[in-house]
Structures are given as C-alpha cells and as structure tokens.
PDB file of C-alpha atoms in Angstrom:
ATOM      1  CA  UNK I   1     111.675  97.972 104.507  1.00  0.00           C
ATOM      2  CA  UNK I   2     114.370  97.919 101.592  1.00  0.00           C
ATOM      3  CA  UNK I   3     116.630 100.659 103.891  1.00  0.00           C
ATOM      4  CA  UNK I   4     116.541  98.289 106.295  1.00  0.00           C
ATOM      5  CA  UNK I   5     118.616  95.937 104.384  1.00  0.00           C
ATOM      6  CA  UNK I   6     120.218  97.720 101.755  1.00  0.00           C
ATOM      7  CA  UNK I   7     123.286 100.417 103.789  1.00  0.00           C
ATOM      8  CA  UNK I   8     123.271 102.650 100.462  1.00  0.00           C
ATOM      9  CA  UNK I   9     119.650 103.517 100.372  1.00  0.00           C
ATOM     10  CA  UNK I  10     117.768 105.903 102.330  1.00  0.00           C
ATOM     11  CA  UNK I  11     113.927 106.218 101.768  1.00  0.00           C
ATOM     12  CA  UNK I  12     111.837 109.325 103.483  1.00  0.00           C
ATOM     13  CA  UNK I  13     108.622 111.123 103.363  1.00  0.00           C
ATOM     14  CA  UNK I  14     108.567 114.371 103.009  1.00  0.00           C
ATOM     15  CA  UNK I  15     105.319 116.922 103.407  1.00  0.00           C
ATOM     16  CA  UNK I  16     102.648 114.895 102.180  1.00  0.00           C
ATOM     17  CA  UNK I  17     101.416 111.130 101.448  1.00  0.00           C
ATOM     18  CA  UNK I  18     102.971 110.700  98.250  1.00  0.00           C
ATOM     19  CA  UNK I  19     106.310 112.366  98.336  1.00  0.00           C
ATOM     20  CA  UNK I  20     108.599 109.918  99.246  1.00  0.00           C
ATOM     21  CA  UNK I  21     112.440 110.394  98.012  1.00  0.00           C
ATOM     22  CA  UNK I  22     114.837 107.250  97.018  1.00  0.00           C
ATOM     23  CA  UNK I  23     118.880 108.596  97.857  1.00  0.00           C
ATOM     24  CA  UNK I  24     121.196 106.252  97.443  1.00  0.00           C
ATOM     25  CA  UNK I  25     124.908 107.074  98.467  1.00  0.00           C
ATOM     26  CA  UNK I  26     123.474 110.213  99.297  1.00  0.00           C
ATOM     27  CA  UNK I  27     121.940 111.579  96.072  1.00  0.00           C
ATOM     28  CA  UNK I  28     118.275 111.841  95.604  1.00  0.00           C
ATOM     29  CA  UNK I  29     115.774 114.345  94.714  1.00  0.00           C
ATOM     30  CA  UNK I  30     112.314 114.967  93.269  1.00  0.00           C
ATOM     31  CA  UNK I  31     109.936 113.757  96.105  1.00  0.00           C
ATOM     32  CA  UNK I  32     109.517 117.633  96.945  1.00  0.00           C
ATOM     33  CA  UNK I  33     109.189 118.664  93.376  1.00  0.00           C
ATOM     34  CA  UNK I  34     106.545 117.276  90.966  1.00  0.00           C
ATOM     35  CA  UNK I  35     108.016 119.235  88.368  1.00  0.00           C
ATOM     36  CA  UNK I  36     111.583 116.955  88.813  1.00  0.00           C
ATOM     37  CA  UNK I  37     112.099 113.530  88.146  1.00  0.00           C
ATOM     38  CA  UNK I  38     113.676 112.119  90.867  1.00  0.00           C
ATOM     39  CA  UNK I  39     117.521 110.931  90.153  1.00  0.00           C
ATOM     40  CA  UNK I  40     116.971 106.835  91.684  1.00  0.00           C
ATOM     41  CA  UNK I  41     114.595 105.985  88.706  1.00  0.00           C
ATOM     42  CA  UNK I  42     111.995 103.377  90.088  1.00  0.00           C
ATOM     43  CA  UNK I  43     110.987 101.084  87.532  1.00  0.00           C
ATOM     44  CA  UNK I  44     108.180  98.217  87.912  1.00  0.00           C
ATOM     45  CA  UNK I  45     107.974  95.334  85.654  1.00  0.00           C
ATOM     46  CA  UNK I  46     110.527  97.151  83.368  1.00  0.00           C
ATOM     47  CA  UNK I  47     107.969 100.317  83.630  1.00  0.00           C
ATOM     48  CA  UNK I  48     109.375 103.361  84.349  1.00  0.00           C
ATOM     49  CA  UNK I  49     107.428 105.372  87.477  1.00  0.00           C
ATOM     50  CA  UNK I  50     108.124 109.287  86.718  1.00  0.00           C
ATOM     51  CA  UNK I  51     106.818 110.323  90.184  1.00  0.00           C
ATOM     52  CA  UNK I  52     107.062 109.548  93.340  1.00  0.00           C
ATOM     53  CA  UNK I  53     102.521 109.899  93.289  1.00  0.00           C
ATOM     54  CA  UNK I  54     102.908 106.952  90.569  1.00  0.00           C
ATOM     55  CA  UNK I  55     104.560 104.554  92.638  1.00  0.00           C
ATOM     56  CA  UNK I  56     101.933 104.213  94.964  1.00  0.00           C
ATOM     57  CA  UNK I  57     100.358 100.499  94.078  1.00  0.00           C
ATOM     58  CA  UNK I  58     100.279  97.828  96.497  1.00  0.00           C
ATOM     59  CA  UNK I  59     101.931  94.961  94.634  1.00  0.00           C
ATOM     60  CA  UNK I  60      99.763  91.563  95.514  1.00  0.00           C
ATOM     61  CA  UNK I  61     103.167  89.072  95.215  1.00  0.00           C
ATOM     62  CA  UNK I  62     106.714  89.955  94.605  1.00  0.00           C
ATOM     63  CA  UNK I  63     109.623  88.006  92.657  1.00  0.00           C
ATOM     64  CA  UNK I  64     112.189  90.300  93.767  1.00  0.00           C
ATOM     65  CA  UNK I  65     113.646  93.736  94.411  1.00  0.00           C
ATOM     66  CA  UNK I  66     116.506  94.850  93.046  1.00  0.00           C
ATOM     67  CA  UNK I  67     118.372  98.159  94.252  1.00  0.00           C
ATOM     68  CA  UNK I  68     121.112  99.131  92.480  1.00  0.00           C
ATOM     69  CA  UNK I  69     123.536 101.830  92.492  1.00  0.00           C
ATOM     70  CA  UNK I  70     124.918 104.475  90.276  1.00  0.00           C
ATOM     71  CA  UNK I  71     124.071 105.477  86.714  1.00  0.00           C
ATOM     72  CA  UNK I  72     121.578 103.342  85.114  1.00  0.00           C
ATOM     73  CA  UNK I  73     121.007 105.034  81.516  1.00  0.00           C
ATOM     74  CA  UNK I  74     122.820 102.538  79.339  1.00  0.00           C
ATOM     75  CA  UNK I  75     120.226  99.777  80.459  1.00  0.00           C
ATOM     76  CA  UNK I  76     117.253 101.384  81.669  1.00  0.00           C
ATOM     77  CA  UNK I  77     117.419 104.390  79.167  1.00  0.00           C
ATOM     78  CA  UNK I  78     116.080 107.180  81.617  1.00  0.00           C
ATOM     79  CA  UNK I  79     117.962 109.560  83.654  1.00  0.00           C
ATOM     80  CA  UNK I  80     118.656 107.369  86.559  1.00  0.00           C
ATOM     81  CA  UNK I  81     121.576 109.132  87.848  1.00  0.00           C
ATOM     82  CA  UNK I  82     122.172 107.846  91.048  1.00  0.00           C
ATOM     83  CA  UNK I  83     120.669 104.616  90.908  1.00  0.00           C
ATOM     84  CA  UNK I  84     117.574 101.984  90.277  1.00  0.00           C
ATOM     85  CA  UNK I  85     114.824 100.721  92.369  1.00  0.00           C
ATOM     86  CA  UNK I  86     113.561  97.705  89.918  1.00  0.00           C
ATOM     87  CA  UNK I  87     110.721  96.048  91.365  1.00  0.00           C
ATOM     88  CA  UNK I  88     109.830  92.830  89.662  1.00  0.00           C
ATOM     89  CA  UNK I  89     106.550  91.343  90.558  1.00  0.00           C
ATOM     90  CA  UNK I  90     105.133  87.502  90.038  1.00  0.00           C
ATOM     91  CA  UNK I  91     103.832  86.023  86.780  1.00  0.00           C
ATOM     92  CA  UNK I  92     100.431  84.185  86.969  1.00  0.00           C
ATOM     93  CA  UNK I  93     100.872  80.728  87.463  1.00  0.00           C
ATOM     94  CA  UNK I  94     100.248  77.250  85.954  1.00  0.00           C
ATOM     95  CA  UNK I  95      99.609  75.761  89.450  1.00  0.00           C
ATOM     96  CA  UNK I  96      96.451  76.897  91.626  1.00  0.00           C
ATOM     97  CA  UNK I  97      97.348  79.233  94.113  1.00  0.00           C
ATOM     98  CA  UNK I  98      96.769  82.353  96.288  1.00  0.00           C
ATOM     99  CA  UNK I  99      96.256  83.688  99.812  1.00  0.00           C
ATOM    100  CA  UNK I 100      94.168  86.483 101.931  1.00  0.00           C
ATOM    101  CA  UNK I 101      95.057  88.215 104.674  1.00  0.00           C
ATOM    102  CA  UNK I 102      93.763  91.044 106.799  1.00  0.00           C
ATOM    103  CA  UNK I 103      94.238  92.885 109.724  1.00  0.00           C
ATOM    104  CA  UNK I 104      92.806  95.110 112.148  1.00  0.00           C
ATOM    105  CA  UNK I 105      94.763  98.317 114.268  1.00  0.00           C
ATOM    106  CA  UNK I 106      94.434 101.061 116.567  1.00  0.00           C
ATOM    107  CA  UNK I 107      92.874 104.466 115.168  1.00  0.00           C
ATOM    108  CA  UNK I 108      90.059 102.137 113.890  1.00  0.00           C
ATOM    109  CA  UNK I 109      92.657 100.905 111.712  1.00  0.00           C
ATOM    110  CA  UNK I 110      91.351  97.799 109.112  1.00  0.00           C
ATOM    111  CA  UNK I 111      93.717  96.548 106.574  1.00  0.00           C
ATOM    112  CA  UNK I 112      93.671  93.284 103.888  1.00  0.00           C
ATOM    113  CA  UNK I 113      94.895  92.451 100.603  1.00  0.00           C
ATOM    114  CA  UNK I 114      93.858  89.022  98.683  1.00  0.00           C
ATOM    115  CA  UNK I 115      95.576  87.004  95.704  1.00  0.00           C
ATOM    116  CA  UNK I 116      94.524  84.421  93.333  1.00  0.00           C
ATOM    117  CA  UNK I 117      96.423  82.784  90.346  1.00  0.00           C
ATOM    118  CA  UNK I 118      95.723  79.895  88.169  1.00  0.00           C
ATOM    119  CA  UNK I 119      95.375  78.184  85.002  1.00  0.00           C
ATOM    120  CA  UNK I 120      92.688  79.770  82.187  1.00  0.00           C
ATOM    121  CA  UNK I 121      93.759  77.170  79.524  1.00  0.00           C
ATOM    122  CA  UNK I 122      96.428  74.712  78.694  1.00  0.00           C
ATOM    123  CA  UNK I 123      98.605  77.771  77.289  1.00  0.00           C
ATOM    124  CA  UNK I 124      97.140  81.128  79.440  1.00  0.00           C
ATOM    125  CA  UNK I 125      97.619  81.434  83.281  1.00  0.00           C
ATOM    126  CA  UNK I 126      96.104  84.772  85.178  1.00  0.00           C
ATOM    127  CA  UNK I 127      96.247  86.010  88.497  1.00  0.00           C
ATOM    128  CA  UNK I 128      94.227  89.211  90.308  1.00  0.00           C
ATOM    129  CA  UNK I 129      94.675  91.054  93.918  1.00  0.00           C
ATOM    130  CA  UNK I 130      93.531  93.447  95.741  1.00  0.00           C
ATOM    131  CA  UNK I 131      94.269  95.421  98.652  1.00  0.00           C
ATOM    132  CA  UNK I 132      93.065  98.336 101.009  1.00  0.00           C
ATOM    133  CA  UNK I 133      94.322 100.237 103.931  1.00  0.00           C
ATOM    134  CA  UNK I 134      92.497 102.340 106.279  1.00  0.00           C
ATOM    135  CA  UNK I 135      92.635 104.225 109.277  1.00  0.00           C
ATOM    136  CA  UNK I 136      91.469 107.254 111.603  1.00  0.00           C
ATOM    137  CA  UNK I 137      94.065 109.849 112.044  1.00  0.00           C
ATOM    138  CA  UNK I 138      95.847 110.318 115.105  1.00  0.00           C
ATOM    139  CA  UNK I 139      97.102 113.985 114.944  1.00  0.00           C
ATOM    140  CA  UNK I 140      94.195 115.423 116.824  1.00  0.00           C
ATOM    141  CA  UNK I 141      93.081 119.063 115.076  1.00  0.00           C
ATOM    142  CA  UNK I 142      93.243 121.728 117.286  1.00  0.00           C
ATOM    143  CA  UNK I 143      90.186 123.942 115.029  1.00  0.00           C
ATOM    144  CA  UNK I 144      87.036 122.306 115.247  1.00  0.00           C
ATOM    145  CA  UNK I 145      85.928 121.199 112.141  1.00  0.00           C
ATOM    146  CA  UNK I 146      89.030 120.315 110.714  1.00  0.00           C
ATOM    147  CA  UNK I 147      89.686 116.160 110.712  1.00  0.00           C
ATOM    148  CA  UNK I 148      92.828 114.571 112.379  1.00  0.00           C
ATOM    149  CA  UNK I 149      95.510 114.309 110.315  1.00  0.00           C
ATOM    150  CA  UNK I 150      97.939 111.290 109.347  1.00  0.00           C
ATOM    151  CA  UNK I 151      94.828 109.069 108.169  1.00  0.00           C
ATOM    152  CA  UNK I 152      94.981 105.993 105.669  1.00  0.00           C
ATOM    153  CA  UNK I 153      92.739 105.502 102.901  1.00  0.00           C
ATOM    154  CA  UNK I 154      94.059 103.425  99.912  1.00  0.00           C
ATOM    155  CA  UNK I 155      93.036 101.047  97.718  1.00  0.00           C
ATOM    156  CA  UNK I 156      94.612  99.040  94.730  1.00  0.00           C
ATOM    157  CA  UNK I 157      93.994  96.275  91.896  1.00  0.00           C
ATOM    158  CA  UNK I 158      96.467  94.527  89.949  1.00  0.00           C
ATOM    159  CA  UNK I 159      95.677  91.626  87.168  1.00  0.00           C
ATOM    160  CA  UNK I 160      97.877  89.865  84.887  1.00  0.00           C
ATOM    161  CA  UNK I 161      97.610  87.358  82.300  1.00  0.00           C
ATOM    162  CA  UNK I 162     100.520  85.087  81.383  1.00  0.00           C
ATOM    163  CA  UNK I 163     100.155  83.349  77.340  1.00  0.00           C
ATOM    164  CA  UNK I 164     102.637  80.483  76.453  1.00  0.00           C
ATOM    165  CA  UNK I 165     102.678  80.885  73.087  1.00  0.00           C
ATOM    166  CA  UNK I 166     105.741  78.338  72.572  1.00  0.00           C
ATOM    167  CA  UNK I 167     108.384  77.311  74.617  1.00  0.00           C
ATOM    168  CA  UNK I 168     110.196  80.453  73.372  1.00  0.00           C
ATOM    169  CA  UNK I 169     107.560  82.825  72.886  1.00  0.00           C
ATOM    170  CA  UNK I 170     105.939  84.633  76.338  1.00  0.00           C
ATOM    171  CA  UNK I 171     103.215  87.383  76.187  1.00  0.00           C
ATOM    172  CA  UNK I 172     101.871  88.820  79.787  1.00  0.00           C
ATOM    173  CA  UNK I 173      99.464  91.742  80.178  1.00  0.00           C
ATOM    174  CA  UNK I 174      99.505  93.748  83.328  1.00  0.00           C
ATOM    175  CA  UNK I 175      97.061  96.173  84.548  1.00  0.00           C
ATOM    176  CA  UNK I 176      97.016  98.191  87.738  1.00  0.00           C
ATOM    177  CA  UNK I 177      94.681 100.807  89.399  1.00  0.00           C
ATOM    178  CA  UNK I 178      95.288 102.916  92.873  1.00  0.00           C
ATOM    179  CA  UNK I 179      93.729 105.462  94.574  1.00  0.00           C
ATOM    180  CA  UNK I 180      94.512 107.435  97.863  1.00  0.00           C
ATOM    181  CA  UNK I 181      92.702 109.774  99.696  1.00  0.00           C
ATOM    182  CA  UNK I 182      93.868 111.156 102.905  1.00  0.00           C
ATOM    183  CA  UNK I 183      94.794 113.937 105.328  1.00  0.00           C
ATOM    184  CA  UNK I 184      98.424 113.975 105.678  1.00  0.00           C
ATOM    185  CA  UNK I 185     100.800 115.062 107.115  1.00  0.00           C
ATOM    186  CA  UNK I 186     101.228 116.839 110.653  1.00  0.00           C
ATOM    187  CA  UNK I 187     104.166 118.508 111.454  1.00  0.00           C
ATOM    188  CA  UNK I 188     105.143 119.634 114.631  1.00  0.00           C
ATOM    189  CA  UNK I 189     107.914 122.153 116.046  1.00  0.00           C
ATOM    190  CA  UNK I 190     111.108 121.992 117.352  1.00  0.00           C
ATOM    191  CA  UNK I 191     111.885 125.412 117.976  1.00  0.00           C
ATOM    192  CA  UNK I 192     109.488 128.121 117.515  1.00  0.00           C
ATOM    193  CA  UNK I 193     111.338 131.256 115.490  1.00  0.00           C
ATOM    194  CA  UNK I 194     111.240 135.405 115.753  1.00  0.00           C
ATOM    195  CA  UNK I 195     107.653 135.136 113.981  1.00  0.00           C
ATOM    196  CA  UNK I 196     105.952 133.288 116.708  1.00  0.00           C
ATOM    197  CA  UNK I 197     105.069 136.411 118.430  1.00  0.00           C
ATOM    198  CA  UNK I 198     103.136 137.857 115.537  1.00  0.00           C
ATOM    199  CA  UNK I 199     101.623 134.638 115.090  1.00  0.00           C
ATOM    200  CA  UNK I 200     100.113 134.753 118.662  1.00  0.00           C
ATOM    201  CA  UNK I 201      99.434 138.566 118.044  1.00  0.00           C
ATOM    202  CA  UNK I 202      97.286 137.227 115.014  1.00  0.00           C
ATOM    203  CA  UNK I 203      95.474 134.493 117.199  1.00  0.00           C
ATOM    204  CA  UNK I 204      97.418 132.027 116.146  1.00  0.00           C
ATOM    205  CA  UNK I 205      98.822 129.094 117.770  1.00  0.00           C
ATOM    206  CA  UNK I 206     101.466 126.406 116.666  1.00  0.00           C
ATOM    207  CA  UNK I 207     102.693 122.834 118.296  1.00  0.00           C
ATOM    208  CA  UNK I 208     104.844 123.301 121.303  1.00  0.00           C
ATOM    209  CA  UNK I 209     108.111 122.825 120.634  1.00  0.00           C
ATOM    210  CA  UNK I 210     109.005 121.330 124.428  1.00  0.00           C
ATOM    211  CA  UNK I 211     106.303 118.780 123.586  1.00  0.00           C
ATOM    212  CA  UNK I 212     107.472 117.885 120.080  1.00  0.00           C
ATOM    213  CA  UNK I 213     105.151 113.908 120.302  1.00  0.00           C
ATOM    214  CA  UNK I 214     101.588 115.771 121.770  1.00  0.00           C
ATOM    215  CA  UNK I 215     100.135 114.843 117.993  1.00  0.00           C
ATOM    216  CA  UNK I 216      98.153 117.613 118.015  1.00  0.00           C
ATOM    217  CA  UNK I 217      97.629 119.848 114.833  1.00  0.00           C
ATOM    218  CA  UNK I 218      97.371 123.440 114.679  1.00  0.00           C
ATOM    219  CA  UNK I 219      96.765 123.574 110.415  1.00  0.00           C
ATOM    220  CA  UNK I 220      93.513 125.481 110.248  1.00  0.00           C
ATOM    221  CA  UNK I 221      92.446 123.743 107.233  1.00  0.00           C
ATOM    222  CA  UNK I 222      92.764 120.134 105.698  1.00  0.00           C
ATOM    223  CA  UNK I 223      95.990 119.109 104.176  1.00  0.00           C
ATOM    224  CA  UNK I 224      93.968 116.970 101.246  1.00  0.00           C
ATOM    225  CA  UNK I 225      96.218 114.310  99.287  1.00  0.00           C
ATOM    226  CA  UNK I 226      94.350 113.046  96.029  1.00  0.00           C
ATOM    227  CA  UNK I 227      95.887 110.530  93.803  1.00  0.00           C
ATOM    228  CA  UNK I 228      94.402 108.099  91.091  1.00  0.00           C
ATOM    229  CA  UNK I 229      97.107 106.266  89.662  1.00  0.00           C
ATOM    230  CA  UNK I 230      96.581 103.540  86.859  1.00  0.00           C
ATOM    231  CA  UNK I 231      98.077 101.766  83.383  1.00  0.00           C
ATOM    232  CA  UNK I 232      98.433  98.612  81.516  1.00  0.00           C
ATOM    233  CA  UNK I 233     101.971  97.312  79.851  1.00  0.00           C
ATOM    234  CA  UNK I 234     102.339  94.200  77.354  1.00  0.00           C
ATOM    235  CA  UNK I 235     105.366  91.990  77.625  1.00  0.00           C
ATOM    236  CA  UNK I 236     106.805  90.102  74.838  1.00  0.00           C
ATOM    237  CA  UNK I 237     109.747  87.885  75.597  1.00  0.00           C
ATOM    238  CA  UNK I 238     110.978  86.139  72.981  1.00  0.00           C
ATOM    239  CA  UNK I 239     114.247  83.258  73.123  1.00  0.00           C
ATOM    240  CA  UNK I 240     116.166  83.708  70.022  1.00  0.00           C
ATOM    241  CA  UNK I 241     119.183  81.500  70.398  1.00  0.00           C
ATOM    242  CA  UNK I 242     121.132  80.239  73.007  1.00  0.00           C
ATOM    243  CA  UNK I 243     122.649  83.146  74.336  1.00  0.00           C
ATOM    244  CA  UNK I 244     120.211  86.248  72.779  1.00  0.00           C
ATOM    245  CA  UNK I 245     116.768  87.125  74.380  1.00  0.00           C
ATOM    246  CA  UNK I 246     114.492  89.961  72.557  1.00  0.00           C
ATOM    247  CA  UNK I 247     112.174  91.760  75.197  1.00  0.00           C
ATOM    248  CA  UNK I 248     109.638  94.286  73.931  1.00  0.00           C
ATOM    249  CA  UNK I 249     107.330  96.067  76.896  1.00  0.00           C
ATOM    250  CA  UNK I 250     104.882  98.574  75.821  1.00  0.00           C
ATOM    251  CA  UNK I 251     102.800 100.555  78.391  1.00  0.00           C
ATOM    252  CA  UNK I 252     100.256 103.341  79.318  1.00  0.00           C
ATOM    253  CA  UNK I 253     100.345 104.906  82.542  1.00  0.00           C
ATOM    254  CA  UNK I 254      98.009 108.330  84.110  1.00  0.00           C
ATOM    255  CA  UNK I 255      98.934 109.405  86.895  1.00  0.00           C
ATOM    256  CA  UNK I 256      96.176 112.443  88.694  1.00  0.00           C
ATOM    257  CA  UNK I 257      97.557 113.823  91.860  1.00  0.00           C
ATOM    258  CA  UNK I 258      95.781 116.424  94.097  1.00  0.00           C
ATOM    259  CA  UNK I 259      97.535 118.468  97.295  1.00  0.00           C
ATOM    260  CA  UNK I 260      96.035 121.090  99.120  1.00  0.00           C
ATOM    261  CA  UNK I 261      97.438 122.131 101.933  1.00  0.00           C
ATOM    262  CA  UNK I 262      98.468 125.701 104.148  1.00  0.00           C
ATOM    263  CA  UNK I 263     102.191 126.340 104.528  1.00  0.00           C
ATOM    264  CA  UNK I 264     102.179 128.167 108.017  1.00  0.00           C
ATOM    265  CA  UNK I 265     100.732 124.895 109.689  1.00  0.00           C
ATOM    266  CA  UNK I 266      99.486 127.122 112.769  1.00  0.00           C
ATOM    267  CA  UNK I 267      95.747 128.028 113.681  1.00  0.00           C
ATOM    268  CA  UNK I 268      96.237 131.695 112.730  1.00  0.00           C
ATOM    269  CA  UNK I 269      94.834 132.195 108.869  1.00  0.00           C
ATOM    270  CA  UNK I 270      98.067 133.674 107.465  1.00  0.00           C
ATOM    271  CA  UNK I 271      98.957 131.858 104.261  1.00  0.00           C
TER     272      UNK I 271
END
C-alpha cells in the first residue's frame, strides 16, 4: 500500500514469493539477486533487513512508516543508496489492549491475525500476535500432478516486552518468527518468440499469448518457495540531558530461503 501514497516509490514482485524490489526515484535493485543487497535499505525497529526473503513478517500493530529518499549511510550506516523504508512498529503497552480479526476468500482462502498487550508489572508491559494467510492457488496446472500455482501459506509471531527502568531509562526485547511455503509464481506470455516451434516439436506447450488472463500454467514442475525467517533485538534508550538521547539496539537475525523452480515455464522438459 505505501506506493499508493508515497509518488517516489515503486514496489514489485518479481519471479517468486519473496522477491519483491523497493525503487525509489527510479533506483532499486536486489529483489532478483540474493547475492545483492538491494540499494532502498529496509530497516525494522532500527534492524536492518539484508534481503528482500527477510522482510517477510507480518507486523501485529504499526507506529509508523517512514519512506525516505536518497542516501541514508550517515544515519543508518548501511549502503542505502537510494533510500530507506523504516518501519517502526508499537511498544507494549501500560493500558490493556488488543484486537482479532479474520477473514475468509475465494480459492478457499482463510486469513486472521490477533494482538494482545498489557501490563506484566508496575514497571514491564508485553504484547504478542500472530497471524496466518492461506489460500488455494488459482493458476490451474496444465500437467497433472503438478499443484496450481500463486497459493498462500504464511505464518508469523511477534512478542515484545517493554521495561521502565526509570523515567529515562527504556529496555524492550523483540522477537519475531515467519515462515512461508508456497507455489509461486505463474507467468504467462505475451508474445511467443522464434523458439516456440521447437518447443511444440519437443511436446511442449506454453500460455497463449492472445489469452494473456486464462491462469493456466504450463511449468511442468513446482515452482517451491521456502523461507524461515526469525531474530530477536534489545533496545536500550537512554535520556541523557535535555537535548542528547543514547540508543543502543543489538540483534540476531537467520534468514533460510528455498526456490526451486524451471526457467522455460512450458510443459516441454527442457531446462
């Protein structure tokens, strides 16, 4: 939704579930590469995400969102070339609160996410959510025996816990977990090139290009998408005078991502 209101920023997926690039003004790279990390760093709760697979977390309750543009080294200290995505989520609260929410779509489609925060003690708040997302696909397979493409299946877990040690002094502990498994993503064709003939020759068969929305998928095997994506961070904040703040955060993150996939995307066993 953030392209949607920000005219700089352009956010796409590219050839599976978890390569999504950030350009802003035009410059962005990396969602196509694991090997690159992207130029618009993406940073949450002052944690820098290396890859567009580590970004994948469904955050239970937001503060804000903050995009912003151009070089970013001198106060994020990473090689954010082109720009920032900082996403800043809630601290656990003092007051009782929390919400739950779910949904159902087409495809078999179920989604729902949950929140809780609250009080532990007179000095320690905490809060925990939870979400999932999942659906059929709806790119029917053309080879039987291969599943419909363009499913969901996600699931994530975030807690926090918030310690007042003085009005001056702030600790809060974050930990995260998300996985995704899915079959994504169909492609179709606009026009079909010089090879198509040796493709048929080979008993092959790709997406019509006159019929570009049919959804149906000619990959003769499973484009798999794999990711387990979890870490912790600790947050010290601490008020020194008037004017000067020290802030100290300290994390772990793991990131496993898995993609198998063909390259030909057409029933004929070529690649």
């Amino acid at each position: 939704d953030l392209s949607s209101v920000v005219p700089s920023l352009v956010v796409s997926q590219n050839q599976n579930s978890v390569q999504t690039t950030f350009s802003i003004r035009g410059f962005g790279n990396g969602g196509n590469n694991v090997g690159i990390e992207p130029s618009v760093g993406v940073f949450v709760d002052g944690v820098y995400r290396s890859r567009a697979s580590s970004q994948i977390g469904d955050l239970p309750k937001l503060e804000r969102v903050e995009v912003l543009r151009g070089p970013q080294s001198t106060l994020f200290g990473k090689n954010s070339s082109a720009g920032v995505i900082s996403i800043v989520s809630a601290a656990p609260s003092f007051d009782q609160e929390g919400y739950i929410e779910a949904g159902v779509a087409n495809y078999d489609g179920l989604n729902g996410r949950a929140y809780v925060s609250g009080p532990v003690s007179e000095n320690v708040a905490a809060s925990l959510g939870g979400s999932f997302n999942v659906r059929d696909g709806y790119a029917e397979a053309f080879i039987d025996g291969v599943p419909d493409s363009n499913d969901r299946d996600r699931y994530s877990i975030r807690g926090q816990m918030l310690f007042d040690a003085s009005e001056d002094v702030q600790f809060r502990l974050i930990g995260d977990y998300g996985n995704i498994d899915e079959i994504c993503c169909h492609v179709t064709n606009f026009i079909n090139g010089p090879t198509i003939g040796l493709i048929n020759a080979l008993g092959g068969q790709a997406a019509d290009p006159g019929d570009p929305y049919a959804y149906i998928d000619y990959a003769d095997q499973p484009k798999q998408n794999e990711v387990e994506d979890y870490g912790i961070s600790f947050h010290a904040d601490a008020a020194l005078s008037e004017n000067i703040d020290l802030v100290s955060i300290s994390s772990y993150r793991r990131n496993d991502s898995f993609y198998d996939s063909e390259v030909d995307y057409t029933s004929a066993p070529i690649i």
